[in-house]
PDB file of C-alpha atoms and ligand atoms in Angstrom:
ATOM      1  CA  UNK A   1       0.023   0.128  -0.046  1.00 68.00           C
ATOM      2  CA  UNK A   2       1.395   3.312  -0.848  1.00 92.00           C
ATOM      3  CA  UNK A   3       0.892   6.983   0.101  1.00 97.00           C
ATOM      4  CA  UNK A   4      -0.189  10.105  -1.788  1.00 98.00           C
ATOM      5  CA  UNK A   5       1.139  13.565  -1.501  1.00 98.00           C
ATOM      6  CA  UNK A   6      -0.926  16.653  -2.304  1.00 98.00           C
ATOM      7  CA  UNK A   7       0.151  20.087  -3.005  1.00 98.00           C
ATOM      8  CA  UNK A   8      -1.786  23.185  -3.044  1.00 97.00           C
ATOM      9  CA  UNK A   9      -0.102  26.219  -4.378  1.00 94.00           C
ATOM     10  CA  UNK A  10      -1.793  29.506  -3.486  1.00 87.00           C
ATOM     11  CA  UNK A  11      -1.044  33.140  -3.863  1.00 77.00           C
ATOM     12  CA  UNK A  12       0.732  33.416  -0.541  1.00 83.00           C
ATOM     13  CA  UNK A  13       1.136  29.869   0.676  1.00 89.00           C
ATOM     14  CA  UNK A  14       2.131  26.403  -0.425  1.00 93.00           C
ATOM     15  CA  UNK A  15       0.383  23.486   1.581  1.00 96.00           C
ATOM     16  CA  UNK A  16       1.721  20.109   1.300  1.00 98.00           C
ATOM     17  CA  UNK A  17       0.051  16.934   2.898  1.00 98.00           C
ATOM     18  CA  UNK A  18       0.674  13.290   3.207  1.00 98.00           C
ATOM     19  CA  UNK A  19      -2.190  10.789   2.800  1.00 98.00           C
ATOM     20  CA  UNK A  20      -2.452   7.085   3.621  1.00 96.00           C
ATOM     21  CA  UNK A  21      -4.212   4.921   1.171  1.00 94.00           C
ATOM     22  CA  UNK A  22      -8.113   5.689   1.148  1.00 92.00           C
ATOM     23  CA  UNK A  23      -7.799   8.307   3.665  1.00 96.00           C
ATOM     24  CA  UNK A  24      -8.699  11.980   3.240  1.00 96.00           C
ATOM     25  CA  UNK A  25      -7.150  13.083   6.596  1.00 97.00           C
ATOM     26  CA  UNK A  26      -3.588  14.019   6.242  1.00 97.00           C
ATOM     27  CA  UNK A  27      -1.092  12.045   8.622  1.00 97.00           C
ATOM     28  CA  UNK A  28       1.531  14.918   7.995  1.00 96.00           C
ATOM     29  CA  UNK A  29       1.089  18.421   6.817  1.00 95.00           C
ATOM     30  CA  UNK A  30       3.444  21.477   6.041  1.00 94.00           C
ATOM     31  CA  UNK A  31       2.385  24.905   5.211  1.00 90.00           C
ATOM     32  CA  UNK A  32       4.956  27.436   3.895  1.00 85.00           C
ATOM     33  CA  UNK A  33       4.868  30.785   2.404  1.00 81.00           C
ATOM     34  CA  UNK A  34       5.209  30.647  -1.204  1.00 76.00           C
ATOM     35  CA  UNK A  35       6.910  34.213  -1.403  1.00 76.00           C
ATOM     36  CA  UNK A  36       6.144  34.160  -4.977  1.00 74.00           C
ATOM     37  CA  UNK A  37       8.144  37.378  -5.615  1.00 77.00           C
ATOM     38  CA  UNK A  38      11.287  35.812  -4.229  1.00 81.00           C
ATOM     39  CA  UNK A  39      13.398  33.499  -6.357  1.00 85.00           C
ATOM     40  CA  UNK A  40      13.583  29.763  -5.146  1.00 89.00           C
ATOM     41  CA  UNK A  41       9.916  28.813  -4.948  1.00 90.00           C
ATOM     42  CA  UNK A  42      10.570  25.621  -6.549  1.00 93.00           C
ATOM     43  CA  UNK A  43      13.405  24.730  -4.144  1.00 93.00           C
ATOM     44  CA  UNK A  44      11.038  25.754  -1.098  1.00 92.00           C
ATOM     45  CA  UNK A  45       8.341  23.393  -2.669  1.00 94.00           C
ATOM     46  CA  UNK A  46      10.966  20.494  -2.932  1.00 95.00           C
ATOM     47  CA  UNK A  47      11.753  21.074   0.806  1.00 95.00           C
ATOM     48  CA  UNK A  48       8.235  21.102   1.894  1.00 95.00           C
ATOM     49  CA  UNK A  49       7.498  17.872  -0.015  1.00 97.00           C
ATOM     50  CA  UNK A  50      10.739  16.126   1.648  1.00 97.00           C
ATOM     51  CA  UNK A  51       9.636  17.234   5.081  1.00 96.00           C
ATOM     52  CA  UNK A  52       6.415  15.145   4.883  1.00 97.00           C
ATOM     53  CA  UNK A  53       7.977  12.145   2.715  1.00 97.00           C
ATOM     54  CA  UNK A  54       7.220   8.906   4.550  1.00 96.00           C
ATOM     55  CA  UNK A  55       9.248   5.744   4.993  1.00 94.00           C
ATOM     56  CA  UNK A  56       6.642   3.958   2.951  1.00 91.00           C
ATOM     57  CA  UNK A  57       6.410   4.050  -0.741  1.00 95.00           C
ATOM     58  CA  UNK A  58       4.823   7.031  -2.405  1.00 97.00           C
ATOM     59  CA  UNK A  59       2.405   6.376  -5.422  1.00 96.00           C
ATOM     60  CA  UNK A  60       2.135   9.936  -6.723  1.00 98.00           C
ATOM     61  CA  UNK A  61       2.304  13.670  -6.093  1.00 98.00           C
ATOM     62  CA  UNK A  62      -0.758  15.627  -7.079  1.00 98.00           C
ATOM     63  CA  UNK A  63      -0.791  19.352  -7.456  1.00 98.00           C
ATOM     64  CA  UNK A  64      -3.353  22.160  -7.572  1.00 97.00           C
ATOM     65  CA  UNK A  65      -2.026  25.584  -8.904  1.00 95.00           C
ATOM     66  CA  UNK A  66      -3.399  28.899 -10.106  1.00 91.00           C
ATOM     67  CA  UNK A  67      -3.235  28.591 -13.906  1.00 86.00           C
ATOM     68  CA  UNK A  68      -2.913  29.225 -16.789  1.00 90.00           C
ATOM     69  CA  UNK A  69      -1.205  25.823 -17.059  1.00 95.00           C
ATOM     70  CA  UNK A  70      -1.032  22.736 -19.166  1.00 97.00           C
ATOM     71  CA  UNK A  71      -2.140  19.589 -17.086  1.00 97.00           C
ATOM     72  CA  UNK A  72      -1.268  17.221 -19.865  1.00 97.00           C
ATOM     73  CA  UNK A  73       2.344  18.214 -19.909  1.00 97.00           C
ATOM     74  CA  UNK A  74       2.486  19.250 -16.211  1.00 98.00           C
ATOM     75  CA  UNK A  75       3.810  22.825 -17.316  1.00 97.00           C
ATOM     76  CA  UNK A  76       2.753  25.993 -15.519  1.00 96.00           C
ATOM     77  CA  UNK A  77       2.624  28.372 -18.378  1.00 95.00           C
ATOM     78  CA  UNK A  78       2.204  31.668 -16.200  1.00 90.00           C
ATOM     79  CA  UNK A  79       1.066  32.408 -12.756  1.00 87.00           C
ATOM     80  CA  UNK A  80       0.681  35.825 -11.810  1.00 81.00           C
ATOM     81  CA  UNK A  81       1.744  35.475  -8.293  1.00 83.00           C
ATOM     82  CA  UNK A  82       4.830  33.532  -9.200  1.00 89.00           C
ATOM     83  CA  UNK A  83       6.728  35.371 -11.955  1.00 89.00           C
ATOM     84  CA  UNK A  84       9.656  33.007 -12.080  1.00 90.00           C
ATOM     85  CA  UNK A  85       7.454  30.191 -13.238  1.00 92.00           C
ATOM     86  CA  UNK A  86       7.116  30.945 -17.011  1.00 94.00           C
ATOM     87  CA  UNK A  87       6.716  27.620 -19.020  1.00 97.00           C
ATOM     88  CA  UNK A  88       7.865  25.880 -15.879  1.00 97.00           C
ATOM     89  CA  UNK A  89       7.939  22.093 -16.365  1.00 98.00           C
ATOM     90  CA  UNK A  90       6.747  21.512 -12.800  1.00 98.00           C
ATOM     91  CA  UNK A  91       5.842  17.775 -12.663  1.00 98.00           C
ATOM     92  CA  UNK A  92       8.895  16.747 -14.821  1.00 98.00           C
ATOM     93  CA  UNK A  93      11.224  18.569 -12.310  1.00 98.00           C
ATOM     94  CA  UNK A  94       9.292  16.815  -9.455  1.00 98.00           C
ATOM     95  CA  UNK A  95       9.474  13.490 -11.205  1.00 98.00           C
ATOM     96  CA  UNK A  96      13.480  13.941 -11.793  1.00 98.00           C
ATOM     97  CA  UNK A  97      13.832  14.657  -7.934  1.00 98.00           C
ATOM     98  CA  UNK A  98      11.503  12.230  -6.266  1.00 98.00           C
ATOM     99  CA  UNK A  99      11.182   9.577  -8.806  1.00 97.00           C
ATOM    100  CA  UNK A 100       7.424   9.280  -8.627  1.00 97.00           C
ATOM    101  CA  UNK A 101       4.940  10.519 -11.071  1.00 98.00           C
ATOM    102  CA  UNK A 102       3.392  13.916 -10.551  1.00 98.00           C
ATOM    103  CA  UNK A 103       0.177  15.326 -11.833  1.00 98.00           C
ATOM    104  CA  UNK A 104      -0.949  19.100 -11.977  1.00 98.00           C
ATOM    105  CA  UNK A 105      -4.211  20.960 -12.711  1.00 97.00           C
ATOM    106  CA  UNK A 106      -5.677  24.273 -12.079  1.00 95.00           C
ATOM    107  CA  UNK A 107      -7.045  25.110  -8.652  1.00 94.00           C
ATOM    108  CA  UNK A 108     -10.636  25.561  -9.537  1.00 96.00           C
ATOM    109  CA  UNK A 109     -10.617  22.356 -11.590  1.00 97.00           C
ATOM    110  CA  UNK A 110      -9.215  20.567  -8.370  1.00 98.00           C
ATOM    111  CA  UNK A 111     -11.738  22.087  -6.050  1.00 98.00           C
ATOM    112  CA  UNK A 112     -14.473  20.671  -8.535  1.00 98.00           C
ATOM    113  CA  UNK A 113     -12.907  17.368  -8.540  1.00 98.00           C
ATOM    114  CA  UNK A 114     -12.650  17.374  -4.640  1.00 98.00           C
ATOM    115  CA  UNK A 115     -16.401  18.496  -4.236  1.00 98.00           C
ATOM    116  CA  UNK A 116     -17.296  15.495  -6.573  1.00 98.00           C
ATOM    117  CA  UNK A 117     -14.954  12.846  -4.877  1.00 98.00           C
ATOM    118  CA  UNK A 118     -15.287  14.033  -1.244  1.00 98.00           C
ATOM    119  CA  UNK A 119     -17.764  16.775  -0.940  1.00 98.00           C
ATOM    120  CA  UNK A 120     -21.147  18.318  -1.857  1.00 98.00           C
ATOM    121  CA  UNK A 121     -21.154  16.472  -5.182  1.00 98.00           C
ATOM    122  CA  UNK A 122     -20.872  13.095  -4.162  1.00 98.00           C
ATOM    123  CA  UNK A 123     -23.107  10.729  -5.936  1.00 98.00           C
ATOM    124  CA  UNK A 124     -23.500  13.016  -8.886  1.00 98.00           C
ATOM    125  CA  UNK A 125     -21.965  12.282 -12.425  1.00 98.00           C
ATOM    126  CA  UNK A 126     -22.546  15.782 -13.903  1.00 98.00           C
ATOM    127  CA  UNK A 127     -21.292  18.612 -11.937  1.00 98.00           C
ATOM    128  CA  UNK A 128     -20.698  22.434 -12.593  1.00 98.00           C
ATOM    129  CA  UNK A 129     -18.617  23.840  -9.743  1.00 98.00           C
ATOM    130  CA  UNK A 130     -18.093  27.608  -9.488  1.00 98.00           C
ATOM    131  CA  UNK A 131     -15.953  29.425  -7.158  1.00 97.00           C
ATOM    132  CA  UNK A 132     -16.783  33.223  -6.834  1.00 97.00           C
ATOM    133  CA  UNK A 133     -14.129  35.208  -4.796  1.00 95.00           C
ATOM    134  CA  UNK A 134     -11.540  37.703  -6.222  1.00 93.00           C
ATOM    135  CA  UNK A 135     -12.085  35.961  -9.536  1.00 94.00           C
ATOM    136  CA  UNK A 136     -14.487  33.399 -10.826  1.00 97.00           C
ATOM    137  CA  UNK A 137     -13.211  29.876 -11.497  1.00 96.00           C
ATOM    138  CA  UNK A 138     -15.051  26.685 -12.537  1.00 97.00           C
ATOM    139  CA  UNK A 139     -14.536  22.951 -12.576  1.00 98.00           C
ATOM    140  CA  UNK A 140     -16.755  20.432 -14.672  1.00 98.00           C
ATOM    141  CA  UNK A 141     -17.440  16.957 -14.382  1.00 98.00           C
ATOM    142  CA  UNK A 142     -19.117  15.668 -17.279  1.00 98.00           C
ATOM    143  CA  UNK A 143     -20.536  12.010 -17.229  1.00 98.00           C
ATOM    144  CA  UNK A 144     -18.295  10.909 -14.276  1.00 98.00           C
ATOM    145  CA  UNK A 145     -15.116  12.581 -15.914  1.00 97.00           C
ATOM    146  CA  UNK A 146     -13.196  15.580 -14.964  1.00 97.00           C
ATOM    147  CA  UNK A 147     -13.217  17.865 -18.036  1.00 97.00           C
ATOM    148  CA  UNK A 148      -9.851  19.057 -19.038  1.00 95.00           C
ATOM    149  CA  UNK A 149      -9.973  19.612 -22.757  1.00 96.00           C
ATOM    150  CA  UNK A 150      -7.431  19.121 -25.726  1.00 96.00           C
ATOM    151  CA  UNK A 151      -5.079  21.741 -24.113  1.00 94.00           C
ATOM    152  CA  UNK A 152      -6.216  21.373 -20.465  1.00 93.00           C
ATOM    153  CA  UNK A 153      -7.856  24.819 -20.934  1.00 93.00           C
ATOM    154  CA  UNK A 154     -11.467  23.581 -20.598  1.00 94.00           C
ATOM    155  CA  UNK A 155     -14.110  24.683 -18.038  1.00 96.00           C
ATOM    156  CA  UNK A 156     -12.736  28.483 -17.741  1.00 95.00           C
ATOM    157  CA  UNK A 157     -16.266  29.204 -16.805  1.00 98.00           C
ATOM    158  CA  UNK A 158     -15.331  32.785 -15.357  1.00 97.00           C
ATOM    159  CA  UNK A 159     -14.165  33.815 -18.768  1.00 97.00           C
ATOM    160  CA  UNK A 160     -17.484  33.210 -20.535  1.00 98.00           C
ATOM    161  CA  UNK A 161     -18.449  36.455 -22.375  1.00 98.00           C
ATOM    162  CA  UNK A 162     -21.830  37.882 -21.186  1.00 98.00           C
ATOM    163  CA  UNK A 163     -21.492  41.294 -22.833  1.00 97.00           C
ATOM    164  CA  UNK A 164     -18.563  41.903 -25.252  1.00 97.00           C
ATOM    165  CA  UNK A 165     -19.048  45.677 -24.431  1.00 97.00           C
ATOM    166  CA  UNK A 166     -19.187  44.884 -20.661  1.00 97.00           C
ATOM    167  CA  UNK A 167     -16.746  46.116 -18.025  1.00 97.00           C
ATOM    168  CA  UNK A 168     -12.935  45.015 -18.092  1.00 97.00           C
ATOM    169  CA  UNK A 169     -12.264  41.533 -16.782  1.00 96.00           C
ATOM    170  CA  UNK A 170      -8.979  40.742 -14.658  1.00 90.00           C
ATOM    171  CA  UNK A 171      -7.922  38.876 -17.797  1.00 91.00           C
ATOM    172  CA  UNK A 172      -7.854  42.024 -19.897  1.00 94.00           C
ATOM    173  CA  UNK A 173     -11.090  41.088 -22.097  1.00 97.00           C
ATOM    174  CA  UNK A 174     -14.378  42.822 -21.598  1.00 98.00           C
ATOM    175  CA  UNK A 175     -17.574  41.503 -20.441  1.00 98.00           C
ATOM    176  CA  UNK A 176     -16.647  38.184 -18.910  1.00 98.00           C
ATOM    177  CA  UNK A 177     -18.975  36.953 -16.084  1.00 98.00           C
ATOM    178  CA  UNK A 178     -15.963  37.455 -13.727  1.00 98.00           C
ATOM    179  CA  UNK A 179     -16.113  41.199 -14.550  1.00 98.00           C
ATOM    180  CA  UNK A 180     -19.833  41.366 -13.322  1.00 98.00           C
ATOM    181  CA  UNK A 181     -20.009  38.994 -10.381  1.00 98.00           C
ATOM    182  CA  UNK A 182     -16.639  38.647  -8.715  1.00 98.00           C
ATOM    183  CA  UNK A 183     -16.160  40.372  -5.238  1.00 97.00           C
ATOM    184  CA  UNK A 184     -13.902  43.040  -6.736  1.00 97.00           C
ATOM    185  CA  UNK A 185     -16.371  43.542  -9.605  1.00 98.00           C
ATOM    186  CA  UNK A 186     -19.297  44.117  -7.308  1.00 98.00           C
ATOM    187  CA  UNK A 187     -17.075  46.374  -5.379  1.00 97.00           C
ATOM    188  CA  UNK A 188     -16.154  48.399  -8.541  1.00 97.00           C
ATOM    189  CA  UNK A 189     -19.859  48.774  -9.425  1.00 98.00           C
ATOM    190  CA  UNK A 190     -20.582  50.121  -6.010  1.00 98.00           C
ATOM    191  CA  UNK A 191     -17.637  52.641  -6.268  1.00 97.00           C
ATOM    192  CA  UNK A 192     -18.752  53.884  -9.716  1.00 96.00           C
ATOM    193  CA  UNK A 193     -22.198  54.367  -8.636  1.00 97.00           C
ATOM    194  CA  UNK A 194     -21.039  56.365  -5.533  1.00 96.00           C
ATOM    195  CA  UNK A 195     -18.953  58.576  -7.847  1.00 95.00           C
ATOM    196  CA  UNK A 196     -22.065  59.465  -9.871  1.00 96.00           C
ATOM    197  CA  UNK A 197     -23.628  60.742  -6.853  1.00 94.00           C
ATOM    198  CA  UNK A 198     -25.691  57.745  -5.624  1.00 95.00           C
ATOM    199  CA  UNK A 199     -26.723  58.010  -1.950  1.00 95.00           C
ATOM    200  CA  UNK A 200     -25.480  55.175   0.158  1.00 97.00           C
ATOM    201  CA  UNK A 201     -24.477  54.407   3.650  1.00 97.00           C
ATOM    202  CA  UNK A 202     -21.143  53.224   2.049  1.00 96.00           C
ATOM    203  CA  UNK A 203     -20.363  56.671   0.886  1.00 94.00           C
ATOM    204  CA  UNK A 204     -16.996  57.819   2.148  1.00 90.00           C
ATOM    205  CA  UNK A 205     -16.090  54.329   3.566  1.00 90.00           C
ATOM    206  CA  UNK A 206     -12.402  53.380   2.785  1.00 88.00           C
ATOM    207  CA  UNK A 207     -11.842  50.060   0.852  1.00 88.00           C
ATOM    208  CA  UNK A 208     -15.320  49.039   0.008  1.00 94.00           C
ATOM    209  CA  UNK A 209     -15.292  45.256  -0.630  1.00 95.00           C
ATOM    210  CA  UNK A 210     -18.009  42.520  -0.967  1.00 95.00           C
ATOM    211  CA  UNK A 211     -17.945  41.990   2.822  1.00 95.00           C
ATOM    212  CA  UNK A 212     -18.855  45.608   3.704  1.00 96.00           C
ATOM    213  CA  UNK A 213     -21.492  45.910   0.586  1.00 98.00           C
ATOM    214  CA  UNK A 214     -23.210  42.704   2.001  1.00 97.00           C
ATOM    215  CA  UNK A 215     -23.310  44.324   5.599  1.00 97.00           C
ATOM    216  CA  UNK A 216     -24.838  47.269   3.959  1.00 98.00           C
ATOM    217  CA  UNK A 217     -27.266  45.406   2.001  1.00 98.00           C
ATOM    218  CA  UNK A 218     -28.603  43.526   5.065  1.00 97.00           C
ATOM    219  CA  UNK A 219     -29.111  47.043   6.707  1.00 98.00           C
ATOM    220  CA  UNK A 220     -31.362  47.821   3.964  1.00 98.00           C
ATOM    221  CA  UNK A 221     -28.866  50.044   1.773  1.00 98.00           C
ATOM    222  CA  UNK A 222     -30.550  50.294  -1.611  1.00 98.00           C
ATOM    223  CA  UNK A 223     -27.345  50.591  -3.633  1.00 98.00           C
ATOM    224  CA  UNK A 224     -25.751  47.567  -1.831  1.00 98.00           C
ATOM    225  CA  UNK A 225     -28.859  45.617  -2.479  1.00 98.00           C
ATOM    226  CA  UNK A 226     -28.790  46.595  -6.218  1.00 98.00           C
ATOM    227  CA  UNK A 227     -25.100  45.549  -6.513  1.00 98.00           C
ATOM    228  CA  UNK A 228     -25.767  41.922  -5.561  1.00 98.00           C
ATOM    229  CA  UNK A 229     -28.997  41.892  -7.618  1.00 98.00           C
ATOM    230  CA  UNK A 230     -26.956  42.950 -10.762  1.00 98.00           C
ATOM    231  CA  UNK A 231     -24.138  40.428  -9.906  1.00 98.00           C
ATOM    232  CA  UNK A 232     -26.934  37.578  -9.506  1.00 98.00           C
ATOM    233  CA  UNK A 233     -28.754  38.799 -12.634  1.00 98.00           C
ATOM    234  CA  UNK A 234     -25.508  38.245 -14.787  1.00 98.00           C
ATOM    235  CA  UNK A 235     -24.488  35.176 -12.904  1.00 98.00           C
ATOM    236  CA  UNK A 236     -28.005  33.712 -13.819  1.00 98.00           C
ATOM    237  CA  UNK A 237     -27.267  34.427 -17.591  1.00 98.00           C
ATOM    238  CA  UNK A 238     -23.845  32.623 -17.192  1.00 98.00           C
ATOM    239  CA  UNK A 239     -25.203  29.700 -15.563  1.00 98.00           C
ATOM    240  CA  UNK A 240     -28.116  29.361 -18.022  1.00 98.00           C
ATOM    241  CA  UNK A 241     -25.375  28.983 -20.611  1.00 98.00           C
ATOM    242  CA  UNK A 242     -23.400  26.388 -18.547  1.00 98.00           C
ATOM    243  CA  UNK A 243     -26.783  24.438 -18.313  1.00 98.00           C
ATOM    244  CA  UNK A 244     -27.235  24.463 -21.985  1.00 98.00           C
ATOM    245  CA  UNK A 245     -23.632  23.056 -22.521  1.00 98.00           C
ATOM    246  CA  UNK A 246     -23.115  20.705 -19.659  1.00 98.00           C
ATOM    247  CA  UNK A 247     -26.689  19.786 -18.350  1.00 98.00           C
ATOM    248  CA  UNK A 248     -25.477  19.114 -14.797  1.00 98.00           C
ATOM    249  CA  UNK A 249     -27.586  17.551 -12.062  1.00 98.00           C
ATOM    250  CA  UNK A 250     -25.909  19.865  -9.338  1.00 98.00           C
ATOM    251  CA  UNK A 251     -24.306  23.463  -9.175  1.00 98.00           C
ATOM    252  CA  UNK A 252     -21.874  23.965  -6.444  1.00 98.00           C
ATOM    253  CA  UNK A 253     -20.865  27.198  -5.245  1.00 98.00           C
ATOM    254  CA  UNK A 254     -17.633  27.909  -3.454  1.00 97.00           C
ATOM    255  CA  UNK A 255     -15.576  30.877  -2.632  1.00 96.00           C
ATOM    256  CA  UNK A 256     -16.074  33.925  -0.320  1.00 95.00           C
ATOM    257  CA  UNK A 257     -18.664  35.825  -2.370  1.00 96.00           C
ATOM    258  CA  UNK A 258     -21.085  32.793  -2.279  1.00 96.00           C
ATOM    259  CA  UNK A 259     -21.190  33.049   1.449  1.00 95.00           C
ATOM    260  CA  UNK A 260     -23.491  36.097   1.111  1.00 96.00           C
ATOM    261  CA  UNK A 261     -26.239  33.750   0.313  1.00 96.00           C
ATOM    262  CA  UNK A 262     -29.830  35.064  -0.395  1.00 97.00           C
ATOM    263  CA  UNK A 263     -28.502  38.524  -1.306  1.00 98.00           C
ATOM    264  CA  UNK A 264     -26.840  36.845  -4.239  1.00 98.00           C
ATOM    265  CA  UNK A 265     -28.967  33.660  -4.879  1.00 98.00           C
ATOM    266  CA  UNK A 266     -32.380  34.918  -4.881  1.00 98.00           C
ATOM    267  CA  UNK A 267     -31.674  37.249  -7.929  1.00 98.00           C
ATOM    268  CA  UNK A 268     -29.434  34.586  -9.512  1.00 98.00           C
ATOM    269  CA  UNK A 269     -32.221  31.918  -9.267  1.00 98.00           C
ATOM    270  CA  UNK A 270     -34.645  34.252 -10.784  1.00 98.00           C
ATOM    271  CA  UNK A 271     -32.271  35.174 -13.625  1.00 98.00           C
ATOM    272  CA  UNK A 272     -31.547  31.579 -14.223  1.00 98.00           C
ATOM    273  CA  UNK A 273     -35.115  30.678 -14.260  1.00 98.00           C
ATOM    274  CA  UNK A 274     -35.569  33.510 -16.875  1.00 98.00           C
ATOM    275  CA  UNK A 275     -32.757  32.804 -19.054  1.00 98.00           C
ATOM    276  CA  UNK A 276     -32.672  29.062 -19.216  1.00 97.00           C
ATOM    277  CA  UNK A 277     -33.776  27.928 -22.658  1.00 95.00           C
ATOM    278  CA  UNK A 278     -35.943  25.154 -21.571  1.00 97.00           C
ATOM    279  CA  UNK A 279     -37.247  24.618 -18.013  1.00 97.00           C
ATOM    280  CA  UNK A 280     -36.472  20.864 -17.891  1.00 98.00           C
ATOM    281  CA  UNK A 281     -32.936  21.920 -17.073  1.00 98.00           C
ATOM    282  CA  UNK A 282     -34.158  22.995 -13.822  1.00 98.00           C
ATOM    283  CA  UNK A 283     -36.016  19.771 -12.878  1.00 98.00           C
ATOM    284  CA  UNK A 284     -34.296  18.120  -9.808  1.00 97.00           C
ATOM    285  CA  UNK A 285     -31.364  20.595 -10.304  1.00 98.00           C
ATOM    286  CA  UNK A 286     -29.503  20.796  -7.003  1.00 98.00           C
ATOM    287  CA  UNK A 287     -28.155  24.175  -6.171  1.00 98.00           C
ATOM    288  CA  UNK A 288     -25.904  24.041  -3.087  1.00 98.00           C
ATOM    289  CA  UNK A 289     -22.607  25.389  -1.482  1.00 98.00           C
ATOM    290  CA  UNK A 290     -19.323  23.858  -1.526  1.00 98.00           C
ATOM    291  CA  UNK A 291     -18.506  21.565   1.432  1.00 98.00           C
ATOM    292  CA  UNK A 292     -14.835  21.557   1.619  1.00 97.00           C
ATOM    293  CA  UNK A 293     -13.917  25.100   2.271  1.00 92.00           C
ATOM    294  CA  UNK A 294      -9.980  25.858   2.089  1.00 91.00           C
ATOM    295  CA  UNK A 295      -9.267  22.181   1.730  1.00 95.00           C
ATOM    296  CA  UNK A 296     -10.739  21.855  -1.629  1.00 96.00           C
ATOM    297  CA  UNK A 297      -7.587  22.510  -3.727  1.00 96.00           C
ATOM    298  CA  UNK A 298      -5.466  20.100  -1.507  1.00 97.00           C
ATOM    299  CA  UNK A 299      -8.196  17.309  -1.652  1.00 98.00           C
ATOM    300  CA  UNK A 300      -8.605  17.764  -5.339  1.00 98.00           C
ATOM    301  CA  UNK A 301      -4.842  17.355  -5.950  1.00 98.00           C
ATOM    302  CA  UNK A 302      -5.100  14.076  -3.770  1.00 98.00           C
ATOM    303  CA  UNK A 303      -7.882  12.847  -5.906  1.00 98.00           C
ATOM    304  CA  UNK A 304      -6.128  13.617  -9.166  1.00 98.00           C
ATOM    305  CA  UNK A 305      -2.995  11.748  -8.069  1.00 98.00           C
ATOM    306  CA  UNK A 306      -5.042   8.741  -7.102  1.00 97.00           C
ATOM    307  CA  UNK A 307      -7.364   8.989 -10.174  1.00 95.00           C
ATOM    308  CA  UNK A 308      -4.127   9.073 -12.432  1.00 95.00           C
ATOM    309  CA  UNK A 309      -2.456   6.169 -10.749  1.00 93.00           C
ATOM    310  CA  UNK A 310      -5.567   3.553 -10.433  1.00 84.00           C
TER     311      UNK A 310
HETATM  312 ZN1   ZN B 401     -11.810  37.193 -18.210  1.00 96.41          ZN
END
């Protein structure tokens, strides 16, 4: 019986964990700052993996990382937080050093995979997972398979075009769903409205973010409520498109913005119903929150490594 090592590479931290066969509770865990702007991220990653390496055999290393990346070759193409990793052959470097296979995919796909295997999506075979936080990421399970695509760039659900003349997205294009419904996009809308003279309890508050806007909305602030209505409306359009493509039995929402609950999901569900091309898509459709929280990336990396080495 052999162990699996899972790695979650985040913007500020790298997490590494060692798992026994069939267990999802790590027996060793290491958390180190990724310090992406300081050279030597790969060396720090190697040392973190060495620190949890067991006496027993390791079957594989699974890695969740921000993209864009190529899961088929195990190459990080570019990741904003780690400038030294440009076309970086991560899995082959790890294989050379540790002599076990390593597998890589992007963090949103891995969170979706984890929710399928261990979380809110258990028992489903057709899943659309969306994480809504500083950006919007997606993961899709289609007919019991993780959807990766020809180049490994499938399921980039946050960059679906909702309005080609819409706001600027973090990726540089216009009108992607991320540019309407991510946390910073909701905050940008509120700031723009304040600048045009809209009255709101948020006027004059420094550093307005989704959390403050949600608090103001719950206290009855009309601008804050309308900001979530707008985000939910556009999210409903995006998800109506996902239903037409993937026909899932469950929608799973992760990420901090999803925690605001009804403020976002009531207008979302109204918009989804209105924009879905056929009501049959909504029959028995489960809409739920993610179950795994911050562990989703790590557990997805675990699931990927096990899946690839069955
Ligand atoms: Zn985009």
